[in-house]
Tab-separated table of C-alpha atoms in Angstrom:
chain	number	residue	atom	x	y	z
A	20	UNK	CA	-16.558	65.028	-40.052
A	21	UNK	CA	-15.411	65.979	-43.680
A	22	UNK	CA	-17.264	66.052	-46.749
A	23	UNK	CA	-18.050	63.067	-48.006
A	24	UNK	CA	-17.477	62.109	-51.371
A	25	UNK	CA	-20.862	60.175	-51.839
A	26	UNK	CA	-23.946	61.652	-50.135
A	27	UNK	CA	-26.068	59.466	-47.637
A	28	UNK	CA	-30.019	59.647	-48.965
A	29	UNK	CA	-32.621	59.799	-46.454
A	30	UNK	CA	-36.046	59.378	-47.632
A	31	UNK	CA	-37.172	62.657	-49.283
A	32	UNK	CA	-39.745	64.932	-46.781
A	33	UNK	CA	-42.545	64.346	-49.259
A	34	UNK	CA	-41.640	60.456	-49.351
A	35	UNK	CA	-42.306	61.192	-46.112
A	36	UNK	CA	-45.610	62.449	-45.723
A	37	UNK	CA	-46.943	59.927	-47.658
A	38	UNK	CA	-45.609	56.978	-46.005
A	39	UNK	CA	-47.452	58.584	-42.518
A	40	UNK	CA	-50.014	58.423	-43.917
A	41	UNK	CA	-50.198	55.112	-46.260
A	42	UNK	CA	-47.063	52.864	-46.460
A	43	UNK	CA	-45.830	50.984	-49.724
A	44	UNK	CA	-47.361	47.945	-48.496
A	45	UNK	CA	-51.142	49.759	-48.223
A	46	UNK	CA	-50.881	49.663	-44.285
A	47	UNK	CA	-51.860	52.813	-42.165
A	48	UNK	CA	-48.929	53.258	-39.553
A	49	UNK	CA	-49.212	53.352	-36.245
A	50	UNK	CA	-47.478	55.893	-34.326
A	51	UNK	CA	-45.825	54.712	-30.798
A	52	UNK	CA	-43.019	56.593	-28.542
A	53	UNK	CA	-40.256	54.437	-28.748
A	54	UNK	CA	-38.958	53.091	-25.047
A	55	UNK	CA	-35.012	52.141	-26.153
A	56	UNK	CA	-32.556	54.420	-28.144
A	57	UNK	CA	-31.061	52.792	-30.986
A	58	UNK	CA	-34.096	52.493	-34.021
A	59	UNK	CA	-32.460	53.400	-37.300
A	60	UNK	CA	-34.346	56.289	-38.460
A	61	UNK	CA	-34.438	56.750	-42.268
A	62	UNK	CA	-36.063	60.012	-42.669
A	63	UNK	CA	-32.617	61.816	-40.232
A	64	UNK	CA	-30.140	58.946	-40.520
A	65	UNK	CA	-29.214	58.652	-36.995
A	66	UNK	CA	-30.512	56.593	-33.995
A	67	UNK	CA	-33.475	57.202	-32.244
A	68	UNK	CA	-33.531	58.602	-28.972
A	69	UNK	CA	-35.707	57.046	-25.888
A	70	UNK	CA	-39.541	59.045	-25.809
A	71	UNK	CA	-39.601	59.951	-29.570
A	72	UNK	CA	-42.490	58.873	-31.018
A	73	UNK	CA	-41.222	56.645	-34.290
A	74	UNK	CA	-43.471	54.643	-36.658
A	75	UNK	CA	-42.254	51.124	-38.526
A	76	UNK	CA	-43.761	51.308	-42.003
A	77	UNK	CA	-42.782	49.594	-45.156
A	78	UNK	CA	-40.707	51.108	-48.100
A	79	UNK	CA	-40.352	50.435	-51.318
A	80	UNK	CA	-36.463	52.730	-52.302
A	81	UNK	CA	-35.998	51.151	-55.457
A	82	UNK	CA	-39.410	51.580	-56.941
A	83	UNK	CA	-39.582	54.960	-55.498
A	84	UNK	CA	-35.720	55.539	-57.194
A	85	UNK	CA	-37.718	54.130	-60.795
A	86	UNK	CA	-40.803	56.338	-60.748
A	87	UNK	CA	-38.360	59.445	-60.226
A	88	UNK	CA	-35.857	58.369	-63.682
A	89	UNK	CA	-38.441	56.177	-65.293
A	90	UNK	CA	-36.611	53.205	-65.015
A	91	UNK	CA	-38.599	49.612	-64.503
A	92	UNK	CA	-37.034	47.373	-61.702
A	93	UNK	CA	-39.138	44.576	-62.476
A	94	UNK	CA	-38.425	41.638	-59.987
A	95	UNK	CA	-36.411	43.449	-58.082
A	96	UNK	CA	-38.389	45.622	-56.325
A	97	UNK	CA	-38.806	44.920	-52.581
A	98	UNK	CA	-40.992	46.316	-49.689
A	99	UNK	CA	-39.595	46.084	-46.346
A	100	UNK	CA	-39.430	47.427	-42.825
A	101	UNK	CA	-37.720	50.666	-41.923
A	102	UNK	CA	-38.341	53.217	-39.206
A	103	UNK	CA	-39.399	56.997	-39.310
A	104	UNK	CA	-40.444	59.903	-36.804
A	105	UNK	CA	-44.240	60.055	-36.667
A	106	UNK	CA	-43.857	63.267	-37.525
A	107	UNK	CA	-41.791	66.162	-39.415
A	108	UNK	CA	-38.579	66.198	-38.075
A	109	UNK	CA	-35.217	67.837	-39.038
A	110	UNK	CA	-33.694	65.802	-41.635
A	111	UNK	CA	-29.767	64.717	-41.888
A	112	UNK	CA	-27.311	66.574	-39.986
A	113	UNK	CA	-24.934	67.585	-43.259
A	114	UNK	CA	-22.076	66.492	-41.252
A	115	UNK	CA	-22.626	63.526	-39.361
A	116	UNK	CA	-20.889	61.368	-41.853
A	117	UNK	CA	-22.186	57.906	-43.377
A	118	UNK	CA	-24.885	56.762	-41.204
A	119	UNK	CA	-25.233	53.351	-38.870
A	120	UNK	CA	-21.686	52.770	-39.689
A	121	UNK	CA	-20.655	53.149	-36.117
A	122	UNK	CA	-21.648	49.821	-34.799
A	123	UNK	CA	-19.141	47.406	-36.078
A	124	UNK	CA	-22.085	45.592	-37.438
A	125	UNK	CA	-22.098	44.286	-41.225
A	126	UNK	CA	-23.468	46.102	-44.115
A	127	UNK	CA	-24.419	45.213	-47.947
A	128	UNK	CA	-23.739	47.486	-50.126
A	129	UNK	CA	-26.362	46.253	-52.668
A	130	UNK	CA	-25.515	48.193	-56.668
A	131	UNK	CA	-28.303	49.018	-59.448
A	132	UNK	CA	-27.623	50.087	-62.845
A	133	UNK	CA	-29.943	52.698	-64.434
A	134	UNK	CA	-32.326	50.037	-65.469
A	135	UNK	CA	-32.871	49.070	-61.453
A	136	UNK	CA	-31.462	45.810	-61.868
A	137	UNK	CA	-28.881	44.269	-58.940
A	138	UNK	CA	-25.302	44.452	-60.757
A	139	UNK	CA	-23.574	42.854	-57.625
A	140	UNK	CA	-23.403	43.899	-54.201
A	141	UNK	CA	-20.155	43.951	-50.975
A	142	UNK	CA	-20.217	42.894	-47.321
A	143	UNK	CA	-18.279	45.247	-45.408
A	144	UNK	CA	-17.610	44.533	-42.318
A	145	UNK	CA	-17.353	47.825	-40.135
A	146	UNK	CA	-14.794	48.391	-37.630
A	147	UNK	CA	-15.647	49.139	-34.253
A	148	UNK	CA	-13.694	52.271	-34.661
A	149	UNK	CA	-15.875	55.037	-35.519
A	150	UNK	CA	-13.372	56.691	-38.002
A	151	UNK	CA	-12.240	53.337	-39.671
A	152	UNK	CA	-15.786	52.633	-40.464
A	153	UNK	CA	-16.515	56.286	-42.142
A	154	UNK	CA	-13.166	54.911	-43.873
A	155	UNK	CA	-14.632	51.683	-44.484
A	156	UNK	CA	-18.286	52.544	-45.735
A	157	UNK	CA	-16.232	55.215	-48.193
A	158	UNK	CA	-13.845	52.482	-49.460
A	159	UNK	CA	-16.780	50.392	-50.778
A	160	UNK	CA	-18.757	53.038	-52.158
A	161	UNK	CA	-15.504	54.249	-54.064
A	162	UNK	CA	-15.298	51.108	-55.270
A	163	UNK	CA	-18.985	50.541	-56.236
A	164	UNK	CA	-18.907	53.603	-58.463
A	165	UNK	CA	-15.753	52.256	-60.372
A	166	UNK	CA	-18.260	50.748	-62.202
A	167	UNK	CA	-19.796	52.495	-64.796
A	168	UNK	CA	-23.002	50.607	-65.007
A	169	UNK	CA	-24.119	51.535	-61.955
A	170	UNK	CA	-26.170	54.283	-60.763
A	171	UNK	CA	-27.256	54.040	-57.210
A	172	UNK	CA	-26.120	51.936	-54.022
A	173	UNK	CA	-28.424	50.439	-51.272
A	174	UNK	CA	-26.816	50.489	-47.583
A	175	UNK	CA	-28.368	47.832	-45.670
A	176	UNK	CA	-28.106	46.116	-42.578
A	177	UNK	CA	-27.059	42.475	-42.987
A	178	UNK	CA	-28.495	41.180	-39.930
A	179	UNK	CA	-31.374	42.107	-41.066
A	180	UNK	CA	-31.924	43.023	-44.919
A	181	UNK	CA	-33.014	46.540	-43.849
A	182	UNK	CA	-32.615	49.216	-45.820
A	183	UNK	CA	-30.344	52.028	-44.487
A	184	UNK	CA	-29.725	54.586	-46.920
A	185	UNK	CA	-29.262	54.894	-50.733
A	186	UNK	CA	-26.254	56.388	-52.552
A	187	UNK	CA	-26.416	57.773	-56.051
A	188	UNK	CA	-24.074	58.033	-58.421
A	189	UNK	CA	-22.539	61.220	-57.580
């Protein structure tokens, strides 16, 4: 995989830690090894594997992303479901490309301004082909930034409204 022109967030190590121990909604996680591959982890941006031991907790990105630059998302600040290793674990592999984009599944692509306010948002529709969806997922976010007003992109799943990834301005 190349280098991609806008860089896949996962959540940040000490984002983390926190969320092990105390999720955004209050709620103390419960650790579990997962039976199935396929959970989208958000803390290495890939899959998870049959055995590893995962926890579902909820996250808050955008009012995490307004604490860090001050803004004040108001409204728009949502809690919802992702999952996470139980424990540390290695992070993103630096060139494993966009993540969850390898499904042929639909994504949002959901675009804040500095102020953490929605300024619109883009269904892609992945192809099943592995490349054309790296292709795909950078098309949108080209054409996300194009905009001036905004200053980070949300990746989420359609199916489901779960947050993938974000993408800041770069």
């Amino acid at each position: 995989m190349t280098l991609l022109t806008h860089q896949p967030l996962a959540i940040a190590p000490h984002v983390l830690d926190e969320l092990r121990e105390r999720d955004d909604a209050g709620a103390v996680p419960r650790a579990y090894a997962y039976d199935m591959d396929g959970a989208p982890l958000r803390c290495c941006l890939r899959r998870s594997r049959a055995g590893e031991r995962i926890s579902l907790v909820s996250y808050a990105p955008l009012r995490r992303w307004a604490a860090e630059v001050g803004a004040d998302p108001g409204a728009y600040d949502e809690v919802g479901p992702v999952f996470i290793h139980a424990g540390p674990c290695q992070g993103p592999h630096p060139a494993s490309g966009y993540p969850f984009a390898e499904t042929g599944a639909s994504r949002v692509l959901r675009r804040y301004n500095g102020e953490g306010r929605i300024t619109g948002g883009t269904v892609v529709r992945l192809p099943v082909d592995p490349v054309e969806a790296q292709v795909a997922v950078e098309q949108a976010l080209r054409t996300a930034f194009t905009d001036p007003q905004v200053a980070l992109v949300h990746v989420r799943a359609v199916e489901y409204g779960c947050f993938h990834y974000e993408v800041r301005r770069p």
